[in-house]
């Protein structure tokens, strides 16, 4: 789920606390944004339009090298953004499939590989977004961040954990609500609905 992705992106910046504490806030914010941005495609080709498991990973290598060789707000921000986006895109293949009820395990699509022009199958290490193990992962990622970040970012971590708890509690109900509401919508909206909702 999105909270897990953004917390994982933030956690990538933890080495900065020791090696370049003045750049840590930028790193945490960039990691958060990197973990967030891929899911902005939620309603426009989800896990395909903004998910690039190969390319984010490839571009993050020179960006990280630049950040190590010439640390600055820009180089660290770009590197942590790309690393967060890469981690998000790659980790989506270890969750459930791209379907309204991923706990049913009917989808063979986890994330799109643009390089090979094919869908990567779900590995289901985390059964589905919002599953109890997904929530546990969010909490495990969030707790060290609470000890590492300063108050403004601490509020972001606490808020993100709150969203994770609420989403995990409602996840299955949200799918049922969507399944009940979608047939009531005018057919003129069909082109705007994600494929998994049809």
C-alpha positions as protocol buffer text, in pm:
chain_id: "A"
residue {
  index: 1
  type: UNK
  ca { x: 0 y: 0 z: 0 }
}
residue {
  index: 2
  type: UNK
  ca { x: 109 y: 355 z: -53 }
}
residue {
  index: 3
  type: UNK
  ca { x: 202 y: 419 z: 314 }
}
residue {
  index: 4
  type: UNK
  ca { x: 445 y: 126 z: 303 }
}
residue {
  index: 5
  type: UNK
  ca { x: 605 y: 263 z: -14 }
}
residue {
  index: 6
  type: UNK
  ca { x: 655 y: 616 z: 119 }
}
residue {
  index: 7
  type: UNK
  ca { x: 794 y: 496 z: 452 }
}
residue {
  index: 8
  type: UNK
  ca { x: 1036 y: 264 z: 269 }
}
residue {
  index: 9
  type: UNK
  ca { x: 1143 y: 555 z: 49 }
}
residue {
  index: 10
  type: UNK
  ca { x: 1207 y: 770 z: 355 }
}
residue {
  index: 11
  type: UNK
  ca { x: 1403 y: 494 z: 528 }
}
residue {
  index: 12
  type: UNK
  ca { x: 1648 y: 489 z: 235 }
}
residue {
  index: 13
  type: UNK
  ca { x: 1775 y: 827 z: 358 }
}
residue {
  index: 14
  type: UNK
  ca { x: 1877 y: 705 z: 705 }
}
residue {
  index: 15
  type: UNK
  ca { x: 2254 y: 689 z: 628 }
}
residue {
  index: 16
  type: UNK
  ca { x: 2243 y: 1067 z: 581 }
}
residue {
  index: 17
  type: UNK
  ca { x: 2170 y: 1112 z: 952 }
}
residue {
  index: 18
  type: UNK
  ca { x: 2531 y: 1009 z: 1022 }
}
residue {
  index: 19
  type: UNK
  ca { x: 2723 y: 1109 z: 708 }
}
residue {
  index: 20
  type: UNK
  ca { x: 2551 y: 1435 z: 609 }
}
residue {
  index: 21
  type: UNK
  ca { x: 2292 y: 1537 z: 870 }
}
residue {
  index: 22
  type: UNK
  ca { x: 2235 y: 1872 z: 698 }
}
residue {
  index: 23
  type: UNK
  ca { x: 2108 y: 1684 z: 391 }
}
residue {
  index: 24
  type: UNK
  ca { x: 1897 y: 1430 z: 581 }
}
residue {
  index: 25
  type: UNK
  ca { x: 1570 y: 1630 z: 570 }
}
residue {
  index: 26
  type: UNK
  ca { x: 1601 y: 1665 z: 191 }
}
residue {
  index: 27
  type: UNK
  ca { x: 1677 y: 1294 z: 164 }
}
residue {
  index: 28
  type: UNK
  ca { x: 1378 y: 1195 z: 375 }
}
residue {
  index: 29
  type: UNK
  ca { x: 1145 y: 1424 z: 178 }
}
residue {
  index: 30
  type: UNK
  ca { x: 1281 y: 1304 z: -159 }
}
residue {
  index: 31
  type: UNK
  ca { x: 1251 y: 939 z: -53 }
}
residue {
  index: 32
  type: UNK
  ca { x: 891 y: 1005 z: 53 }
}
residue {
  index: 33
  type: UNK
  ca { x: 811 y: 1163 z: -285 }
}
residue {
  index: 34
  type: UNK
  ca { x: 989 y: 884 z: -474 }
}
residue {
  index: 35
  type: UNK
  ca { x: 779 y: 631 z: -288 }
}
residue {
  index: 36
  type: UNK
  ca { x: 464 y: 830 z: -367 }
}
residue {
  index: 37
  type: UNK
  ca { x: 495 y: 931 z: -733 }
}
residue {
  index: 38
  type: UNK
  ca { x: 457 y: 589 z: -900 }
}
residue {
  index: 39
  type: UNK
  ca { x: 109 y: 553 z: -750 }
}
residue {
  index: 40
  type: UNK
  ca { x: -8 y: 878 z: -906 }
}
residue {
  index: 41
  type: UNK
  ca { x: -103 y: 654 z: -1198 }
}
residue {
  index: 42
  type: UNK
  ca { x: -376 y: 492 z: -985 }
}
residue {
  index: 43
  type: UNK
  ca { x: -650 y: 584 z: -1234 }
}
residue {
  index: 44
  type: UNK
  ca { x: -447 y: 604 z: -1554 }
}
residue {
  index: 45
  type: UNK
  ca { x: -285 y: 270 z: -1625 }
}
residue {
  index: 46
  type: UNK
  ca { x: -198 y: 173 z: -1268 }
}
residue {
  index: 47
  type: UNK
  ca { x: 138 y: 5 z: -1221 }
}
residue {
  index: 48
  type: UNK
  ca { x: 220 y: 82 z: -1583 }
}
residue {
  index: 49
  type: UNK
  ca { x: 209 y: 456 z: -1652 }
}
residue {
  index: 50
  type: UNK
  ca { x: 442 y: 575 z: -1374 }
}
residue {
  index: 51
  type: UNK
  ca { x: 592 y: 243 z: -1257 }
}
residue {
  index: 52
  type: UNK
  ca { x: 934 y: 177 z: -1410 }
}
residue {
  index: 53
  type: UNK
  ca { x: 1107 y: -104 z: -1218 }
}
residue {
  index: 54
  type: UNK
  ca { x: 1396 y: -125 z: -1464 }
}
residue {
  index: 55
  type: UNK
  ca { x: 1445 y: 239 z: -1558 }
}
residue {
  index: 56
  type: UNK
  ca { x: 1412 y: 395 z: -1213 }
}
residue {
  index: 57
  type: UNK
  ca { x: 1663 y: 138 z: -1090 }
}
residue {
  index: 58
  type: UNK
  ca { x: 1904 y: 207 z: -1375 }
}
residue {
  index: 59
  type: UNK
  ca { x: 1884 y: 588 z: -1339 }
}
residue {
  index: 60
  type: UNK
  ca { x: 1925 y: 570 z: -962 }
}
residue {
  index: 61
  type: UNK
  ca { x: 2277 y: 424 z: -994 }
}
residue {
  index: 62
  type: UNK
  ca { x: 2442 y: 729 z: -1159 }
}
residue {
  index: 63
  type: UNK
  ca { x: 2228 y: 959 z: -944 }
}
residue {
  index: 64
  type: UNK
  ca { x: 2351 y: 788 z: -628 }
}
residue {
  index: 65
  type: UNK
  ca { x: 2709 y: 806 z: -754 }
}
residue {
  index: 66
  type: UNK
  ca { x: 2666 y: 1181 z: -815 }
}
residue {
  index: 67
  type: UNK
  ca { x: 2524 y: 1224 z: -465 }
}
residue {
  index: 68
  type: UNK
  ca { x: 2821 y: 1042 z: -312 }
}
residue {
  index: 69
  type: UNK
  ca { x: 3083 y: 1229 z: -517 }
}
residue {
  index: 70
  type: UNK
  ca { x: 2921 y: 1574 z: -501 }
}
residue {
  index: 71
  type: UNK
  ca { x: 2668 y: 1580 z: -217 }
}
residue {
  index: 72
  type: UNK
  ca { x: 2426 y: 1868 z: -244 }
}
residue {
  index: 73
  type: UNK
  ca { x: 2057 y: 1931 z: -197 }
}
residue {
  index: 74
  type: UNK
  ca { x: 2002 y: 1864 z: -568 }
}
residue {
  index: 75
  type: UNK
  ca { x: 2211 y: 1548 z: -607 }
}
residue {
  index: 76
  type: UNK
  ca { x: 2086 y: 1392 z: -283 }
}
residue {
  index: 77
  type: UNK
  ca { x: 1726 y: 1485 z: -363 }
}
residue {
  index: 78
  type: UNK
  ca { x: 1740 y: 1336 z: -713 }
}
residue {
  index: 79
  type: UNK
  ca { x: 1916 y: 1020 z: -593 }
}
residue {
  index: 80
  type: UNK
  ca { x: 1673 y: 954 z: -307 }
}
residue {
  index: 81
  type: UNK
  ca { x: 1372 y: 1032 z: -527 }
}
residue {
  index: 82
  type: UNK
  ca { x: 1486 y: 782 z: -790 }
}
residue {
  index: 83
  type: UNK
  ca { x: 1577 y: 522 z: -528 }
}
residue {
  index: 84
  type: UNK
  ca { x: 1235 y: 559 z: -364 }
}
residue {
  index: 85
  type: UNK
  ca { x: 1057 y: 528 z: -699 }
}
residue {
  index: 86
  type: UNK
  ca { x: 1270 y: 227 z: -793 }
}
residue {
  index: 87
  type: UNK
  ca { x: 1202 y: 54 z: -462 }
}
residue {
  index: 88
  type: UNK
  ca { x: 829 y: 120 z: -502 }
}
residue {
  index: 89
  type: UNK
  ca { x: 818 y: -12 z: -858 }
}
residue {
  index: 90
  type: UNK
  ca { x: 1025 y: -322 z: -785 }
}
residue {
  index: 91
  type: UNK
  ca { x: 848 y: -405 z: -458 }
}
residue {
  index: 92
  type: UNK
  ca { x: 506 y: -399 z: -627 }
}
residue {
  index: 93
  type: UNK
  ca { x: 595 y: -730 z: -792 }
}
residue {
  index: 94
  type: UNK
  ca { x: 618 y: -888 z: -444 }
}
residue {
  index: 95
  type: UNK
  ca { x: 259 y: -798 z: -360 }
}
residue {
  index: 96
  type: UNK
  ca { x: -72 y: -915 z: -496 }
}
residue {
  index: 97
  type: UNK
  ca { x: -194 y: -875 z: -849 }
}
residue {
  index: 98
  type: UNK
  ca { x: -355 y: -578 z: -1013 }
}
residue {
  index: 99
  type: UNK
  ca { x: -722 y: -649 z: -945 }
}
residue {
  index: 100
  type: UNK
  ca { x: -1006 y: -514 z: -733 }
}
residue {
  index: 101
  type: UNK
  ca { x: -981 y: -809 z: -491 }
}
residue {
  index: 102
  type: UNK
  ca { x: -615 y: -914 z: -501 }
}
residue {
  index: 103
  type: UNK
  ca { x: -666 y: -1162 z: -214 }
}
residue {
  index: 104
  type: UNK
  ca { x: -847 y: -1385 z: -467 }
}
residue {
  index: 105
  type: UNK
  ca { x: -521 y: -1425 z: -662 }
}
residue {
  index: 106
  type: UNK
  ca { x: -679 y: -1410 z: -1010 }
}
residue {
  index: 107
  type: UNK
  ca { x: -444 y: -1157 z: -1170 }
}
residue {
  index: 108
  type: UNK
  ca { x: -115 y: -1235 z: -1340 }
}
residue {
  index: 109
  type: UNK
  ca { x: -20 y: -866 z: -1351 }
}
residue {
  index: 110
  type: UNK
  ca { x: 184 y: -705 z: -1074 }
}
residue {
  index: 111
  type: UNK
  ca { x: 384 y: -431 z: -1246 }
}
residue {
  index: 112
  type: UNK
  ca { x: 471 y: -352 z: -1607 }
}
residue {
  index: 113
  type: UNK
  ca { x: 828 y: -393 z: -1734 }
}
residue {
  index: 114
  type: UNK
  ca { x: 866 y: -129 z: -2004 }
}
residue {
  index: 115
  type: UNK
  ca { x: 1204 y: -261 z: -2112 }
}
residue {
  index: 116
  type: UNK
  ca { x: 1072 y: -607 z: -2198 }
}
residue {
  index: 117
  type: UNK
  ca { x: 721 y: -474 z: -2281 }
}
residue {
  index: 118
  type: UNK
  ca { x: 550 y: -731 z: -2060 }
}
residue {
  index: 119
  type: UNK
  ca { x: 377 y: -760 z: -1723 }
}
residue {
  index: 120
  type: UNK
  ca { x: 569 y: -907 z: -1431 }
}
residue {
  index: 121
  type: UNK
  ca { x: 366 y: -1165 z: -1239 }
}
residue {
  index: 122
  type: UNK
  ca { x: 286 y: -1105 z: -871 }
}
residue {
  index: 123
  type: UNK
  ca { x: 503 y: -1298 z: -624 }
}
residue {
  index: 124
  type: UNK
  ca { x: 255 y: -1242 z: -337 }
}
residue {
  index: 125
  type: UNK
  ca { x: 512 y: -1210 z: -57 }
}
residue {
  index: 126
  type: UNK
  ca { x: 259 y: -962 z: 77 }
}
residue {
  index: 127
  type: UNK
  ca { x: -78 y: -1112 z: -19 }
}
residue {
  index: 128
  type: UNK
  ca { x: -234 y: -779 z: -113 }
}
residue {
  index: 129
  type: UNK
  ca { x: -212 y: -409 z: -37 }
}
residue {
  index: 130
  type: UNK
  ca { x: -363 y: -346 z: 304 }
}
residue {
  index: 131
  type: UNK
  ca { x: -312 y: -704 z: 428 }
}
residue {
  index: 132
  type: UNK
  ca { x: -203 y: -748 z: 789 }
}
residue {
  index: 133
  type: UNK
  ca { x: 155 y: -820 z: 679 }
}
residue {
  index: 134
  type: UNK
  ca { x: 153 y: -498 z: 475 }
}
residue {
  index: 135
  type: UNK
  ca { x: 46 y: -305 z: 784 }
}
residue {
  index: 136
  type: UNK
  ca { x: 315 y: -480 z: 989 }
}
residue {
  index: 137
  type: UNK
  ca { x: 572 y: -377 z: 729 }
}
residue {
  index: 138
  type: UNK
  ca { x: 454 y: -15 z: 745 }
}
residue {
  index: 139
  type: UNK
  ca { x: 487 y: -15 z: 1124 }
}
residue {
  index: 140
  type: UNK
  ca { x: 831 y: -179 z: 1106 }
}
residue {
  index: 141
  type: UNK
  ca { x: 948 y: 87 z: 860 }
}
residue {
  index: 142
  type: UNK
  ca { x: 787 y: 374 z: 1051 }
}
residue {
  index: 143
  type: UNK
  ca { x: 920 y: 303 z: 1400 }
}
residue {
  index: 144
  type: UNK
  ca { x: 1289 y: 369 z: 1323 }
}
residue {
  index: 145
  type: UNK
  ca { x: 1190 y: 680 z: 1129 }
}
residue {
  index: 146
  type: UNK
  ca { x: 1013 y: 818 z: 1436 }
}
residue {
  index: 147
  type: UNK
  ca { x: 1345 y: 801 z: 1619 }
}
residue {
  index: 148
  type: UNK
  ca { x: 1546 y: 953 z: 1332 }
}
residue {
  index: 149
  type: UNK
  ca { x: 1343 y: 1242 z: 1195 }
}
residue {
  index: 150
  type: UNK
  ca { x: 1279 y: 1584 z: 1344 }
}
residue {
  index: 151
  type: UNK
  ca { x: 931 y: 1704 z: 1446 }
}
residue {
  index: 152
  type: UNK
  ca { x: 801 y: 1831 z: 1109 }
}
residue {
  index: 153
  type: UNK
  ca { x: 882 y: 1501 z: 937 }
}
residue {
  index: 154
  type: UNK
  ca { x: 782 y: 1305 z: 1248 }
}
residue {
  index: 155
  type: UNK
  ca { x: 427 y: 1434 z: 1194 }
}
residue {
  index: 156
  type: UNK
  ca { x: 442 y: 1305 z: 835 }
}
residue {
  index: 157
  type: UNK
  ca { x: 549 y: 961 z: 959 }
}
residue {
  index: 158
  type: UNK
  ca { x: 275 y: 951 z: 1224 }
}
residue {
  index: 159
  type: UNK
  ca { x: 14 y: 1063 z: 968 }
}
residue {
  index: 160
  type: UNK
  ca { x: 134 y: 802 z: 721 }
}
residue {
  index: 161
  type: UNK
  ca { x: 109 y: 530 z: 985 }
}
residue {
  index: 162
  type: UNK
  ca { x: -242 y: 651 z: 1065 }
}
residue {
  index: 163
  type: UNK
  ca { x: -342 y: 622 z: 699 }
}
residue {
  index: 164
  type: UNK
  ca { x: -191 y: 270 z: 690 }
}
residue {
  index: 165
  type: UNK
  ca { x: -397 y: 157 z: 990 }
}
residue {
  index: 166
  type: UNK
  ca { x: -722 y: 299 z: 851 }
}
residue {
  index: 167
  type: UNK
  ca { x: -661 y: 162 z: 501 }
}
residue {
  index: 168
  type: UNK
  ca { x: -572 y: -186 z: 632 }
}
residue {
  index: 169
  type: UNK
  ca { x: -887 y: -188 z: 847 }
}
residue {
  index: 170
  type: UNK
  ca { x: -1109 y: -87 z: 553 }
}
residue {
  index: 171
  type: UNK
  ca { x: -932 y: -253 z: 258 }
}
residue {
  index: 172
  type: UNK
  ca { x: -1172 y: -540 z: 198 }
}
residue {
  index: 173
  type: UNK
  ca { x: -1475 y: -322 z: 260 }
}
residue {
  index: 174
  type: UNK
  ca { x: -1351 y: -67 z: 5 }
}
residue {
  index: 175
  type: UNK
  ca { x: -1346 y: -337 z: -263 }
}
residue {
  index: 176
  type: UNK
  ca { x: -1703 y: -435 z: -176 }
}
residue {
  index: 177
  type: UNK
  ca { x: -1817 y: -72 z: -183 }
}
residue {
  index: 178
  type: UNK
  ca { x: -1653 y: -21 z: -524 }
}
residue {
  index: 179
  type: UNK
  ca { x: -1814 y: -338 z: -658 }
}
residue {
  index: 180
  type: UNK
  ca { x: -2156 y: -217 z: -540 }
}
residue {
  index: 181
  type: UNK
  ca { x: -2120 y: 142 z: -663 }
}
residue {
  index: 182
  type: UNK
  ca { x: -1963 y: 86 z: -1005 }
}
residue {
  index: 183
  type: UNK
  ca { x: -2272 y: -80 z: -1162 }
}
residue {
  index: 184
  type: UNK
  ca { x: -2475 y: 225 z: -1055 }
}
residue {
  index: 185
  type: UNK
  ca { x: -2253 y: 469 z: -1245 }
}
residue {
  index: 186
  type: UNK
  ca { x: -2356 y: 595 z: -1589 }
}
residue {
  index: 187
  type: UNK
  ca { x: -2198 y: 401 z: -1873 }
}
residue {
  index: 188
  type: UNK
  ca { x: -2046 y: 726 z: -2000 }
}
residue {
  index: 189
  type: UNK
  ca { x: -1794 y: 695 z: -1714 }
}
residue {
  index: 190
  type: UNK
  ca { x: -1674 y: 348 z: -1821 }
}
residue {
  index: 191
  type: UNK
  ca { x: -1377 y: 480 z: -2023 }
}
residue {
  index: 192
  type: UNK
  ca { x: -1251 y: 658 z: -1710 }
}
residue {
  index: 193
  type: UNK
  ca { x: -1268 y: 358 z: -1477 }
}
residue {
  index: 194
  type: UNK
  ca { x: -953 y: 155 z: -1421 }
}
residue {
  index: 195
  type: UNK
  ca { x: -969 y: -187 z: -1586 }
}
residue {
  index: 196
  type: UNK
  ca { x: -968 y: -366 z: -1250 }
}
residue {
  index: 197
  type: UNK
  ca { x: -1298 y: -195 z: -1159 }
}
residue {
  index: 198
  type: UNK
  ca { x: -1482 y: -333 z: -1463 }
}
